[in-house]
Tab-separated table of C-alpha atoms in Angstrom:
chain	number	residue	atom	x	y	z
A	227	UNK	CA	21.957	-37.186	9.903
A	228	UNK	CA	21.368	-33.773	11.612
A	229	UNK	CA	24.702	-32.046	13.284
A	230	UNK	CA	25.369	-29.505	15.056
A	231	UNK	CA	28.502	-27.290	15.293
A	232	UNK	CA	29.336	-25.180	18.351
A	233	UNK	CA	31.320	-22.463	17.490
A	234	UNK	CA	33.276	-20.352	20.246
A	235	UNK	CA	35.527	-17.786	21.168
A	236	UNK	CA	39.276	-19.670	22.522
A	237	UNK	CA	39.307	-18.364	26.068
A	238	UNK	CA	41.662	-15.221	26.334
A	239	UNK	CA	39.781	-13.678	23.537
A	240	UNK	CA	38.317	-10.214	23.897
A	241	UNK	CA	34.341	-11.078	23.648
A	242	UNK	CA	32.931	-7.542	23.111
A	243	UNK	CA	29.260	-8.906	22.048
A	244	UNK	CA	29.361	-11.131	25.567
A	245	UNK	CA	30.884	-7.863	27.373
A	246	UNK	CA	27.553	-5.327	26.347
A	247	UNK	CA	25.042	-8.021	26.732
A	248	UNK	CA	27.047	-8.598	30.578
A	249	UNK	CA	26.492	-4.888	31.086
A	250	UNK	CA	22.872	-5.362	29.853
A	251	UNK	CA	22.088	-8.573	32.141
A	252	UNK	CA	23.293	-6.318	34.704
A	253	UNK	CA	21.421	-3.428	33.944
A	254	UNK	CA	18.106	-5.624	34.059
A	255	UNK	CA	19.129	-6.448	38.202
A	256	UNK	CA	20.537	-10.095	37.666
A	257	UNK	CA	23.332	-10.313	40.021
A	258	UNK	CA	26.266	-12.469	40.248
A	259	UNK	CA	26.375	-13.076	36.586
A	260	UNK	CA	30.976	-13.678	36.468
A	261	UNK	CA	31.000	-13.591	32.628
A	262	UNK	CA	28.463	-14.232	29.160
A	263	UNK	CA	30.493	-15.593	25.563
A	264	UNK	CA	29.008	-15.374	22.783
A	265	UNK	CA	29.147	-18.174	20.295
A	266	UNK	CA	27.095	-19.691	16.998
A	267	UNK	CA	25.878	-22.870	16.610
A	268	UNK	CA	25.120	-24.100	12.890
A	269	UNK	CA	22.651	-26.857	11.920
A	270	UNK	CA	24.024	-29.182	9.177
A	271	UNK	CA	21.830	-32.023	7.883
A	272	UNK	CA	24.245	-34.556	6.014
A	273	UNK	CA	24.472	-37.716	4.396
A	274	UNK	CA	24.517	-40.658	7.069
A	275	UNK	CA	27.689	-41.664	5.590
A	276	UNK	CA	29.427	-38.169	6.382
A	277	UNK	CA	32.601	-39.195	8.153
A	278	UNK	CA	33.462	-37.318	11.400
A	279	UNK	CA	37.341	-36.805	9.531
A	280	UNK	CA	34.520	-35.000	6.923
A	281	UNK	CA	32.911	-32.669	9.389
A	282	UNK	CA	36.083	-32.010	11.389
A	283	UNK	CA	37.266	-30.330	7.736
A	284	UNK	CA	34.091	-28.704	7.380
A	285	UNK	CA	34.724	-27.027	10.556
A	286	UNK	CA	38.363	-26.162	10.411
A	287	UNK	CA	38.320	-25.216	6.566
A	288	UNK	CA	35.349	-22.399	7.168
A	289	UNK	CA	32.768	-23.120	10.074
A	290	UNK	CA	35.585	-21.740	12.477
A	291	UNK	CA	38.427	-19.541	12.200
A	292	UNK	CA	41.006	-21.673	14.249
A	293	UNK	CA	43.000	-18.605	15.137
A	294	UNK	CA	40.045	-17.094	17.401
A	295	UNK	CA	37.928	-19.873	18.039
A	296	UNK	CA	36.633	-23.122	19.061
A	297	UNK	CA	34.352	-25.620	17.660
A	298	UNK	CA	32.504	-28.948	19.093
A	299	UNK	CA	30.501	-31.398	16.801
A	300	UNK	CA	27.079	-32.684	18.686
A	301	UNK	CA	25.287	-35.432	16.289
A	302	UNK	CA	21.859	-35.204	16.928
A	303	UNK	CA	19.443	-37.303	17.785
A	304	UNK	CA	17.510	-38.351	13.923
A	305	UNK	CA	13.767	-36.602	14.047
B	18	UNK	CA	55.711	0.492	-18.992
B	19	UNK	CA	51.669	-0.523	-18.201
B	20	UNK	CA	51.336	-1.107	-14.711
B	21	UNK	CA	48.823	-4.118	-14.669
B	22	UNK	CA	46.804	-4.126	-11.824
B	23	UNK	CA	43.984	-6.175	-10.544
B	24	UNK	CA	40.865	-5.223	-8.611
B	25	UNK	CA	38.538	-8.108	-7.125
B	26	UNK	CA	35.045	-7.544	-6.915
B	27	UNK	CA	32.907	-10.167	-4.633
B	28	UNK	CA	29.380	-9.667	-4.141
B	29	UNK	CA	29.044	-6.972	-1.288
B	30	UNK	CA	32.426	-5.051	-2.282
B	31	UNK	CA	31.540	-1.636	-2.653
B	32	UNK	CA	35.139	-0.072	-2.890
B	33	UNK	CA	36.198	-1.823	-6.030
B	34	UNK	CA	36.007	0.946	-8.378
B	35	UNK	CA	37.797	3.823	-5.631
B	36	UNK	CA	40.419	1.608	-5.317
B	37	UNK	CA	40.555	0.986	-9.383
B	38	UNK	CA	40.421	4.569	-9.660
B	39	UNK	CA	43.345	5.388	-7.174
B	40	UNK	CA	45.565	2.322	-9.258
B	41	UNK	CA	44.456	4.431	-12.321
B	42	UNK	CA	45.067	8.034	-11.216
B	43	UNK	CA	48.266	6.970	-9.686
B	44	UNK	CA	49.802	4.424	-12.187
B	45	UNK	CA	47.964	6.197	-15.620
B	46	UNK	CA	47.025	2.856	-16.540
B	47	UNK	CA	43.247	1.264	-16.135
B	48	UNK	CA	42.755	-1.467	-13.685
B	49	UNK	CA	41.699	-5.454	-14.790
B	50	UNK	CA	38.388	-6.002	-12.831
B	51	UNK	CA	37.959	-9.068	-11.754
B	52	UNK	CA	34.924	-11.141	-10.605
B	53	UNK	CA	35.066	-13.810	-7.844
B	54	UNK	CA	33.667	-16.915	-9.415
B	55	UNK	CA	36.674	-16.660	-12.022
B	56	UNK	CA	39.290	-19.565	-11.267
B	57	UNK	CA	41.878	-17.549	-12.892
B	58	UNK	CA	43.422	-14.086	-13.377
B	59	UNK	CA	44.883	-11.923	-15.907
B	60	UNK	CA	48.103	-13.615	-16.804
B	61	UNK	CA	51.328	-10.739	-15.812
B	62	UNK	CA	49.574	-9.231	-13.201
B	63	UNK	CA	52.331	-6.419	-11.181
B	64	UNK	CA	49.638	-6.078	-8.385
B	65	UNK	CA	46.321	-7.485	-6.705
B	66	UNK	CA	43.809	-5.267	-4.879
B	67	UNK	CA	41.191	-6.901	-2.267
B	68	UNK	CA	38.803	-4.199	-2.139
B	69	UNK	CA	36.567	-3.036	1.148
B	70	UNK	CA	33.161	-3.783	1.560
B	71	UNK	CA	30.802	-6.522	2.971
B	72	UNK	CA	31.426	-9.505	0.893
B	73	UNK	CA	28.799	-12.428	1.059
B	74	UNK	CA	27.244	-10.172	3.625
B	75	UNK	CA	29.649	-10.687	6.058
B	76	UNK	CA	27.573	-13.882	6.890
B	77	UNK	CA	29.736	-16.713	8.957
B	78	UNK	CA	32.465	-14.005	9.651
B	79	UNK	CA	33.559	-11.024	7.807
B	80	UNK	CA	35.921	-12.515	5.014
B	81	UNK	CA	35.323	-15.702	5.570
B	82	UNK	CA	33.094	-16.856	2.480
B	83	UNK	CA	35.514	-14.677	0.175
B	84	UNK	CA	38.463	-16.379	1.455
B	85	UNK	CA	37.035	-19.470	-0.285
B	86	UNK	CA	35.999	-18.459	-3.445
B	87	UNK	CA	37.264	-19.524	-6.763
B	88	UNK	CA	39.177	-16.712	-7.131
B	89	UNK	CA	41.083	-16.403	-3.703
B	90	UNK	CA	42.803	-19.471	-4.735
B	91	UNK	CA	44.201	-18.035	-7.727
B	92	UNK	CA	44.979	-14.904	-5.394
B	93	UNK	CA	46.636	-17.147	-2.790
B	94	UNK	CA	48.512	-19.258	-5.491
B	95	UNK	CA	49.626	-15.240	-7.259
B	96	UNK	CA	50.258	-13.763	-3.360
B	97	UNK	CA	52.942	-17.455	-2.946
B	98	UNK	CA	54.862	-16.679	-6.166
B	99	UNK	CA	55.426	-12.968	-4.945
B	100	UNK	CA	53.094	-11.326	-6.569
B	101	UNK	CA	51.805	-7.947	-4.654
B	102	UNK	CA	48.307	-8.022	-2.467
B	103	UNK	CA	47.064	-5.055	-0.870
B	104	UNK	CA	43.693	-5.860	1.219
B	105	UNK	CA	42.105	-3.045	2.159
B	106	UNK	CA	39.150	-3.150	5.354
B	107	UNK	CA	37.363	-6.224	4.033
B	108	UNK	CA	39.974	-7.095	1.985
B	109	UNK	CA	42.286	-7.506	5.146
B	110	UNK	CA	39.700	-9.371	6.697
B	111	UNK	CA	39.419	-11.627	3.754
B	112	UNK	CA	43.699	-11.631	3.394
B	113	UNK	CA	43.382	-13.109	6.977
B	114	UNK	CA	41.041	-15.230	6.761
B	115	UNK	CA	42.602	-16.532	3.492
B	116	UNK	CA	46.066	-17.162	5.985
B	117	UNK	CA	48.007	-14.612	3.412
B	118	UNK	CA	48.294	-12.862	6.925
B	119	UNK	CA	48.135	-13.947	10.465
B	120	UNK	CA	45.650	-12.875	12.884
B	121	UNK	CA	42.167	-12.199	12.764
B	122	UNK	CA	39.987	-9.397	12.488
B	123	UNK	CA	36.983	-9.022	15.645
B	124	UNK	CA	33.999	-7.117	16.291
B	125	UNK	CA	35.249	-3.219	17.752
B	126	UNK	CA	35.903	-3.237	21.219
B	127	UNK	CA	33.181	-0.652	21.516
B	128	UNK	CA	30.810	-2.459	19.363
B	129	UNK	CA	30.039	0.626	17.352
B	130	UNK	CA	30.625	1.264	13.075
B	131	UNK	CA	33.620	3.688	13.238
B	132	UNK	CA	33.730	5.889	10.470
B	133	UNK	CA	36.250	8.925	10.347
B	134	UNK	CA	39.510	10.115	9.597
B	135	UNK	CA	41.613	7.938	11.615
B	136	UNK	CA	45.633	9.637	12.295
B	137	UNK	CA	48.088	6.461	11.863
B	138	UNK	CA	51.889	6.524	12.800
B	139	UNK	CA	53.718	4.459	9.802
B	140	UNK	CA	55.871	2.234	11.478
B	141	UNK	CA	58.107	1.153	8.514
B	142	UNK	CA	59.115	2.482	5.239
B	143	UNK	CA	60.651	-0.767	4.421
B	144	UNK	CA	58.366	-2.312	2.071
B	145	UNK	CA	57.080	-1.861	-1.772
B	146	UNK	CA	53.436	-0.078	-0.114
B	147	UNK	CA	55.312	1.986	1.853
B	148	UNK	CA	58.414	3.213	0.972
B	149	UNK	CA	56.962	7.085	0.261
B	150	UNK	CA	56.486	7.233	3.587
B	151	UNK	CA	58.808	8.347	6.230
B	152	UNK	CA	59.214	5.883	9.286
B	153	UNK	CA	57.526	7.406	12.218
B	154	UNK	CA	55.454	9.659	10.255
B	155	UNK	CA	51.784	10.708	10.987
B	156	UNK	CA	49.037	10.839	8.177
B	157	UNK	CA	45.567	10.615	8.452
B	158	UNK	CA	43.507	8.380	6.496
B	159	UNK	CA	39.484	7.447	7.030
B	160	UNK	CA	38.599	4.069	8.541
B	161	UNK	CA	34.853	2.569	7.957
B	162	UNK	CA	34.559	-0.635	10.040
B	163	UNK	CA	32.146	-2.652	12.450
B	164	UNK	CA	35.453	-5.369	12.489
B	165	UNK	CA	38.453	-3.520	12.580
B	166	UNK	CA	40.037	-5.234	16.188
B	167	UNK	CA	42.921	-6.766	15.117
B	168	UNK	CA	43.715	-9.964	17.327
B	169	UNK	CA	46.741	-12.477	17.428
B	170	UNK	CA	48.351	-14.700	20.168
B	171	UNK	CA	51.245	-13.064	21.931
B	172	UNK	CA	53.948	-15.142	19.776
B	173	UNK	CA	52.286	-13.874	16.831
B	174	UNK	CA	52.382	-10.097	17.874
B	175	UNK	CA	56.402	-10.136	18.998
B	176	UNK	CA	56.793	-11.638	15.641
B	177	UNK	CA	54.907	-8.772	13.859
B	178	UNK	CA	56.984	-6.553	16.019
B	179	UNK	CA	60.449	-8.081	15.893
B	180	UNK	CA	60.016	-8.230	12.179
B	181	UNK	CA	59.270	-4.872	11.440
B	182	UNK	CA	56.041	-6.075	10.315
B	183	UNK	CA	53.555	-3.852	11.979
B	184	UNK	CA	52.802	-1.096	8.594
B	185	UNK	CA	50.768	0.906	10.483
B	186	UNK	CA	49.340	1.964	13.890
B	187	UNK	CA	46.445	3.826	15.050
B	188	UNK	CA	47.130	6.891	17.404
B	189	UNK	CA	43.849	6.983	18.915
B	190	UNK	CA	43.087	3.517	19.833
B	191	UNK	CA	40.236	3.301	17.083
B	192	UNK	CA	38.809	-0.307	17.682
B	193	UNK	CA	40.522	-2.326	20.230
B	194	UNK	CA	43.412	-3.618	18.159
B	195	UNK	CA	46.199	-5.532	19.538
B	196	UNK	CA	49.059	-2.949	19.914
B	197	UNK	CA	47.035	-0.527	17.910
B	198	UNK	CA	47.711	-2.528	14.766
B	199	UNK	CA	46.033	-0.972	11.801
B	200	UNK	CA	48.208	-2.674	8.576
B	201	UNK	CA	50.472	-5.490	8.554
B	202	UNK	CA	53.061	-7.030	5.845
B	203	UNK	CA	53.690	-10.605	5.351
B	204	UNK	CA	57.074	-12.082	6.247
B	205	UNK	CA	58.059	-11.215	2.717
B	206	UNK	CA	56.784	-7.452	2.546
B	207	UNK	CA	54.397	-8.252	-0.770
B	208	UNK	CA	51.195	-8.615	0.994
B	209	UNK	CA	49.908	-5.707	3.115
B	210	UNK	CA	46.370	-5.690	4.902
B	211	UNK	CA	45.088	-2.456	6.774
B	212	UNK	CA	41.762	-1.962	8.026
B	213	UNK	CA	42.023	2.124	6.876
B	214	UNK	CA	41.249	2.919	3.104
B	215	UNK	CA	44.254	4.612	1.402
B	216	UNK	CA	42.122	4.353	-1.894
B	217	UNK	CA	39.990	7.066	-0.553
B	218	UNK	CA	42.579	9.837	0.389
B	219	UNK	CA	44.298	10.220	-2.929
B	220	UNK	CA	42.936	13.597	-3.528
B	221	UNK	CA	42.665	16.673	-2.090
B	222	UNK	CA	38.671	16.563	-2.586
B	223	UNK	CA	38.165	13.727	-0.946
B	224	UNK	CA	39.471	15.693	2.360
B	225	UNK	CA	43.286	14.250	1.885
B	226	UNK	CA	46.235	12.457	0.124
B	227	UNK	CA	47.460	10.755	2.798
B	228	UNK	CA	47.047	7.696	1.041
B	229	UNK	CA	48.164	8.617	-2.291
B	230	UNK	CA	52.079	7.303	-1.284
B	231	UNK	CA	50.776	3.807	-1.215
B	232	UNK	CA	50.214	3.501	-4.607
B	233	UNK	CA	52.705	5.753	-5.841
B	234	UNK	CA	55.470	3.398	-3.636
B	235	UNK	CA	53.785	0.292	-5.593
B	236	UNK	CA	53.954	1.913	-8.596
B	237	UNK	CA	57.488	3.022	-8.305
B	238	UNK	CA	58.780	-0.089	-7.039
B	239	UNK	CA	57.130	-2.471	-9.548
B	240	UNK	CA	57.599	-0.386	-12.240
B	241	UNK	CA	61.048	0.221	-11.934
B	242	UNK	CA	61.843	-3.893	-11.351
Protein backbone atom coordinates (compact mmCIF):
# COMPACT_ATOMS: atom_id res chain seq x y z
CA UNK A 1 0.00 0.00 0.00
CA UNK A 2 1.57 3.38 -1.00
CA UNK A 3 0.83 6.50 1.58
CA UNK A 4 1.38 9.62 1.68
CA UNK A 5 1.95 12.03 4.62
CA UNK A 6 1.33 15.78 4.39
CA UNK A 7 3.28 17.51 6.69
CA UNK A 8 2.53 21.31 7.61
CA UNK A 9 3.18 24.23 9.50
CA UNK A 10 -0.09 24.74 12.41
CA UNK A 11 -1.38 28.09 11.22
CA UNK A 12 0.07 30.98 13.46
CA UNK A 13 3.48 29.67 12.80
CA UNK A 14 6.18 31.96 11.47
CA UNK A 15 6.83 30.27 7.82
CA UNK A 16 10.13 32.00 6.87
CA UNK A 17 10.84 29.48 3.77
CA UNK A 18 6.99 30.40 2.49
CA UNK A 19 7.80 34.24 3.41
CA UNK A 20 11.22 34.50 0.80
CA UNK A 21 9.73 32.33 -1.80
CA UNK A 22 6.33 35.05 -1.36
CA UNK A 23 8.86 37.82 -1.88
CA UNK A 24 10.31 35.81 -4.82
CA UNK A 25 6.77 35.00 -6.54
CA UNK A 26 6.45 38.59 -6.23
CA UNK A 27 9.56 39.62 -7.56
CA UNK A 28 8.82 37.42 -10.80
CA UNK A 29 5.34 39.95 -11.38
CA UNK A 30 2.63 37.40 -10.06
CA UNK A 31 0.21 39.52 -8.32
CA UNK A 32 -2.33 38.88 -5.77
CA UNK A 33 -0.50 35.96 -4.37
CA UNK A 34 -2.16 36.54 -0.08
CA UNK A 35 0.31 33.96 1.34
CA UNK A 36 2.74 30.54 0.20
CA UNK A 37 3.43 27.60 3.33
CA UNK A 38 5.76 25.49 2.96
CA UNK A 39 5.25 21.88 3.86
CA UNK A 40 6.79 18.09 3.06
CA UNK A 41 5.07 15.36 1.92
CA UNK A 42 6.73 11.78 2.50
CA UNK A 43 6.03 8.64 0.42
CA UNK A 44 5.68 5.47 2.58
CA UNK A 45 5.05 2.12 0.86
CA UNK A 46 3.70 -0.34 3.66
CA UNK A 47 2.36 -3.57 4.31
CA UNK A 48 -1.46 -3.74 3.24
CA UNK A 49 -2.16 -4.72 6.68
CA UNK A 50 -0.61 -1.37 8.18
CA UNK A 51 -3.36 -0.11 10.45
CA UNK A 52 -4.28 3.61 10.16
CA UNK A 53 -3.82 3.58 14.48
CA UNK A 54 -0.08 2.36 12.88
CA UNK A 55 0.51 5.29 10.60
CA UNK A 56 -1.16 7.86 12.86
CA UNK A 57 2.02 6.77 15.37
CA UNK A 58 4.32 6.90 12.62
CA UNK A 59 3.36 10.39 12.14
CA UNK A 60 3.06 11.73 15.62
CA UNK A 61 6.17 9.72 17.02
CA UNK A 62 8.67 11.37 14.17
CA UNK A 63 7.05 12.28 10.69
CA UNK A 64 5.75 15.54 12.50
CA UNK A 65 6.72 17.52 15.36
CA UNK A 66 3.16 18.07 16.91
CA UNK A 67 4.27 21.25 18.60
CA UNK A 68 4.78 23.16 15.10
CA UNK A 69 2.96 21.20 12.76
CA UNK A 70 0.32 19.37 11.03
CA UNK A 71 0.03 16.16 9.29
CA UNK A 72 -2.76 14.44 6.89
CA UNK A 73 -2.54 10.71 5.74
CA UNK A 74 -3.69 10.33 1.81
CA UNK A 75 -3.67 6.38 0.87
CA UNK A 76 -2.94 6.18 -2.54
CA UNK A 77 -4.32 4.77 -5.20
CA UNK A 78 -2.12 0.94 -5.65
CA UNK A 79 0.13 1.36 -9.10
CA UNK B 1 35.97 13.78 43.71
CA UNK B 2 35.87 12.69 39.61
CA UNK B 3 33.35 14.62 38.01
CA UNK B 4 31.85 12.00 35.51
CA UNK B 5 30.63 13.49 32.60
CA UNK B 6 29.13 12.31 29.41
CA UNK B 7 29.49 13.57 25.85
CA UNK B 8 27.12 12.07 23.01
CA UNK B 9 28.38 11.79 19.71
CA UNK B 10 25.65 11.07 16.76
CA UNK B 11 26.69 10.93 13.33
CA UNK B 12 26.95 14.67 12.11
CA UNK B 13 28.02 16.09 15.71
CA UNK B 14 30.98 17.97 15.19
CA UNK B 15 31.25 19.72 18.70
CA UNK B 16 31.65 16.60 20.74
CA UNK B 17 35.19 16.84 21.54
CA UNK B 18 35.05 21.12 22.35
CA UNK B 19 32.50 20.42 24.58
CA UNK B 20 34.57 17.22 26.14
CA UNK B 21 37.38 19.46 26.29
CA UNK B 22 35.59 22.42 28.15
CA UNK B 23 34.04 19.39 30.83
CA UNK B 24 37.81 18.47 31.00
CA UNK B 25 39.56 21.85 31.35
CA UNK B 26 36.92 22.91 33.72
CA UNK B 27 36.22 19.80 35.93
CA UNK B 28 40.17 18.22 35.55
CA UNK B 29 38.59 15.08 34.85
CA UNK B 30 38.25 13.39 31.11
CA UNK B 31 34.87 13.09 29.63
CA UNK B 32 32.96 9.34 28.85
CA UNK B 33 32.27 9.55 25.03
CA UNK B 34 29.49 8.09 24.10
CA UNK B 35 28.12 6.75 20.75
CA UNK B 36 24.41 6.86 19.76
CA UNK B 37 23.54 3.32 18.87
CA UNK B 38 24.51 2.39 22.63
CA UNK B 39 21.19 1.53 24.65
CA UNK B 40 22.95 2.39 27.75
CA UNK B 41 25.33 4.79 29.53
CA UNK B 42 28.07 4.87 31.91
CA UNK B 43 26.50 3.84 35.15
CA UNK B 44 27.06 7.25 37.93
CA UNK B 45 27.01 9.68 35.43
CA UNK B 46 27.00 13.64 37.40
CA UNK B 47 26.25 15.17 33.90
CA UNK B 48 25.11 14.60 30.13
CA UNK B 49 26.28 16.79 27.24
CA UNK B 50 24.20 16.86 23.78
CA UNK B 51 26.75 18.25 21.64
CA UNK B 52 26.16 20.80 18.43
CA UNK B 53 26.32 19.78 15.07
CA UNK B 54 24.11 18.32 12.23
CA UNK B 55 23.07 14.99 13.42
CA UNK B 56 21.59 12.49 10.77
CA UNK B 57 22.05 15.44 8.50
CA UNK B 58 19.48 17.32 9.84
CA UNK B 59 17.22 15.22 7.45
CA UNK B 60 13.26 15.21 8.58
CA UNK B 61 14.02 18.18 11.00
CA UNK B 62 17.03 19.21 12.83
CA UNK B 63 17.04 16.81 15.96
CA UNK B 64 14.54 14.86 15.05
CA UNK B 65 16.27 11.42 14.04
CA UNK B 66 18.62 11.89 17.23
CA UNK B 67 15.75 12.29 19.43
CA UNK B 68 15.00 8.64 18.58
CA UNK B 69 18.01 6.91 18.81
CA UNK B 70 18.96 4.19 21.14
CA UNK B 71 20.70 6.31 23.19
CA UNK B 72 18.23 9.33 23.74
CA UNK B 73 16.17 6.91 25.56
CA UNK B 74 18.70 6.16 28.02
CA UNK B 75 19.28 10.10 28.05
CA UNK B 76 15.56 10.74 28.54
CA UNK B 77 15.19 7.86 31.16
CA UNK B 78 18.90 9.66 33.03
CA UNK B 79 17.35 13.51 32.28
CA UNK B 80 13.65 11.88 34.45
CA UNK B 81 15.70 10.64 37.44
CA UNK B 82 17.46 14.16 37.71
CA UNK B 83 20.33 13.63 36.20
CA UNK B 84 21.94 16.97 34.47
CA UNK B 85 21.50 17.61 30.42
CA UNK B 86 23.00 20.46 28.83
CA UNK B 87 22.06 20.56 24.90
CA UNK B 88 23.96 22.77 23.21
CA UNK B 89 22.71 24.22 19.30
CA UNK B 90 21.81 20.78 17.97
CA UNK B 91 21.73 19.38 21.10
CA UNK B 92 18.79 21.81 22.09
CA UNK B 93 17.20 21.00 19.03
CA UNK B 94 17.49 17.36 19.72
CA UNK B 95 16.50 18.10 23.84
CA UNK B 96 13.27 19.48 22.17
CA UNK B 97 12.53 17.33 19.97
CA UNK B 98 13.19 14.55 22.54
CA UNK B 99 10.20 16.64 24.83
CA UNK B 100 13.12 17.07 27.70
CA UNK B 101 12.10 20.76 26.78
CA UNK B 102 9.13 22.41 25.29
CA UNK B 103 9.09 24.24 22.16
CA UNK B 104 10.64 23.81 18.99
CA UNK B 105 13.46 25.04 17.20
CA UNK B 106 12.60 26.78 13.28
CA UNK B 107 14.42 27.84 10.36
CA UNK B 108 15.98 31.81 11.18
CA UNK B 109 13.60 34.34 10.53
CA UNK B 110 16.06 35.69 8.02
CA UNK B 111 16.77 32.41 6.50
CA UNK B 112 20.49 32.96 6.66
CA UNK B 113 23.47 30.59 8.79
CA UNK B 114 24.28 33.06 11.63
CA UNK B 115 27.58 32.69 12.84
CA UNK B 116 29.15 35.27 15.38
CA UNK B 117 29.57 36.33 18.74
CA UNK B 118 26.13 36.71 19.87
CA UNK B 119 25.80 39.28 23.45
CA UNK B 120 23.08 37.38 25.73
CA UNK B 121 21.47 38.95 28.94
CA UNK B 122 21.33 35.89 31.62
CA UNK B 123 18.06 36.02 32.91
CA UNK B 124 18.51 33.75 36.02
CA UNK B 125 21.24 32.64 38.20
CA UNK B 126 18.97 30.20 39.77
CA UNK B 127 19.96 26.99 38.42
CA UNK B 128 23.07 24.35 38.64
CA UNK B 129 24.35 25.87 34.73
CA UNK B 130 24.08 29.08 35.86
CA UNK B 131 24.65 30.04 39.13
CA UNK B 132 28.31 31.87 38.22
CA UNK B 133 26.47 34.15 36.58
CA UNK B 134 24.96 37.28 37.84
CA UNK B 135 21.14 37.79 37.00
CA UNK B 136 20.88 40.46 34.44
CA UNK B 137 24.33 40.17 33.33
CA UNK B 138 25.67 40.54 29.70
CA UNK B 139 28.30 38.06 28.16
CA UNK B 140 28.95 37.29 24.82
CA UNK B 141 29.13 33.93 23.50
CA UNK B 142 29.25 32.72 19.52
CA UNK B 143 26.10 31.24 17.99
CA UNK B 144 26.44 28.94 14.64
CA UNK B 145 22.89 28.11 13.45
CA UNK B 146 20.59 27.82 10.24
CA UNK B 147 17.66 26.75 13.17
CA UNK B 148 18.10 28.78 16.02
CA UNK B 149 14.15 30.46 16.11
CA UNK B 150 12.89 29.34 19.11
CA UNK B 151 8.96 28.85 18.89
CA UNK B 152 6.22 27.90 21.55
CA UNK B 153 2.44 28.64 21.95
CA UNK B 154 1.70 31.65 24.08
CA UNK B 155 0.79 29.36 27.28
CA UNK B 156 4.02 27.82 26.86
CA UNK B 157 6.08 31.15 26.75
CA UNK B 158 4.21 32.83 30.09
CA UNK B 159 5.12 29.58 31.59
CA UNK B 160 8.85 29.88 30.62
CA UNK B 161 8.52 33.37 31.88
CA UNK B 162 6.51 33.04 35.08
CA UNK B 163 8.86 30.28 36.01
CA UNK B 164 11.97 31.90 35.75
CA UNK B 165 12.71 29.55 33.09
CA UNK B 166 13.98 31.65 30.28
CA UNK B 167 18.32 31.03 30.94
CA UNK B 168 19.16 33.23 28.46
CA UNK B 169 18.19 35.98 25.95
CA UNK B 170 19.63 37.38 22.92
CA UNK B 171 20.18 41.27 22.86
CA UNK B 172 20.23 41.61 19.26
CA UNK B 173 17.35 39.69 18.05
CA UNK B 174 19.72 36.98 16.38
CA UNK B 175 17.13 34.59 14.66
CA UNK B 176 13.58 35.35 15.24
CA UNK B 177 13.13 33.71 18.61
CA UNK B 178 10.09 33.99 20.62
CA UNK B 179 10.92 36.69 23.27
CA UNK B 180 14.51 36.50 22.23
CA UNK B 181 14.84 33.12 23.90
CA UNK B 182 18.30 31.75 23.48
CA UNK B 183 18.48 28.87 26.59
CA UNK B 184 15.81 27.45 28.57
CA UNK B 185 15.67 25.12 31.89
CA UNK B 186 13.20 22.47 32.48
CA UNK B 187 10.62 22.86 35.23
CA UNK B 188 13.18 21.25 37.47
CA UNK B 189 16.38 23.42 36.53
CA UNK B 190 18.56 20.03 35.47
CA UNK B 191 18.09 20.26 31.83
CA UNK B 192 19.23 23.42 30.00
CA UNK B 193 19.12 23.84 26.06
CA UNK B 194 20.65 27.05 24.35
CA UNK B 195 21.16 27.48 20.82
CA UNK B 196 24.77 29.55 21.68
CA UNK B 197 27.93 27.32 22.36
CA UNK B 198 29.38 28.01 25.86
CA UNK B 199 31.87 25.06 25.06
CA UNK B 200 33.59 27.35 22.72
CA UNK B 201 34.28 30.51 24.92
CA UNK B 202 36.16 28.88 27.74
CA UNK B 203 39.37 30.47 26.85
CA UNK B 204 40.78 33.51 26.23
CA UNK B 205 42.13 32.16 22.68
CA UNK B 206 39.19 31.23 21.48
CA UNK B 207 38.17 35.16 21.60
CA UNK B 208 36.35 34.73 25.25
CA UNK B 209 35.32 32.97 28.55
CA UNK B 210 32.06 33.93 28.64
CA UNK B 211 31.06 30.52 28.74
CA UNK B 212 33.51 29.12 31.03
CA UNK B 213 30.82 29.82 34.25
CA UNK B 214 28.61 27.16 32.84
CA UNK B 215 30.67 24.49 33.53
CA UNK B 216 32.38 25.76 36.40
CA UNK B 217 28.51 26.30 38.07
CA UNK B 218 27.96 22.43 37.05
CA UNK B 219 30.97 21.52 38.38
CA UNK B 220 30.60 23.30 41.62
CA UNK B 221 27.18 22.33 42.21
CA UNK B 222 27.49 18.59 41.47
CA UNK B 223 30.56 18.27 42.98
CA UNK B 224 29.84 19.70 46.11
CA UNK B 225 26.26 17.46 46.44
Amino acid sequence: MKVRVHVSLKPGVLDPQGRAVHHALEGLGFAGIEDVRIGREIDLEVADETTDAALDEMCRKLLANMVIENYRIEKLEAA
Amino acid sequence: MAFRAAVITFPGSNCDRDMAVALEKVSGSAALRVWHGDSDLPSGLDFIAVPGGFSYGDYLRCGAIASRSPIMRAVVAAANRGVPVLGVCNGFQVLTEAGLLPGALMRNAQLTFTCRAAPLRVETSQSLFTAGYEAGQTISLPVAHHDGNYFADAETLARLEGEGRVAFRYLDACNGSQHDIAGILNDSGTVLGMMPHPERAIEPELGGTDGRALFESAVNALVAA
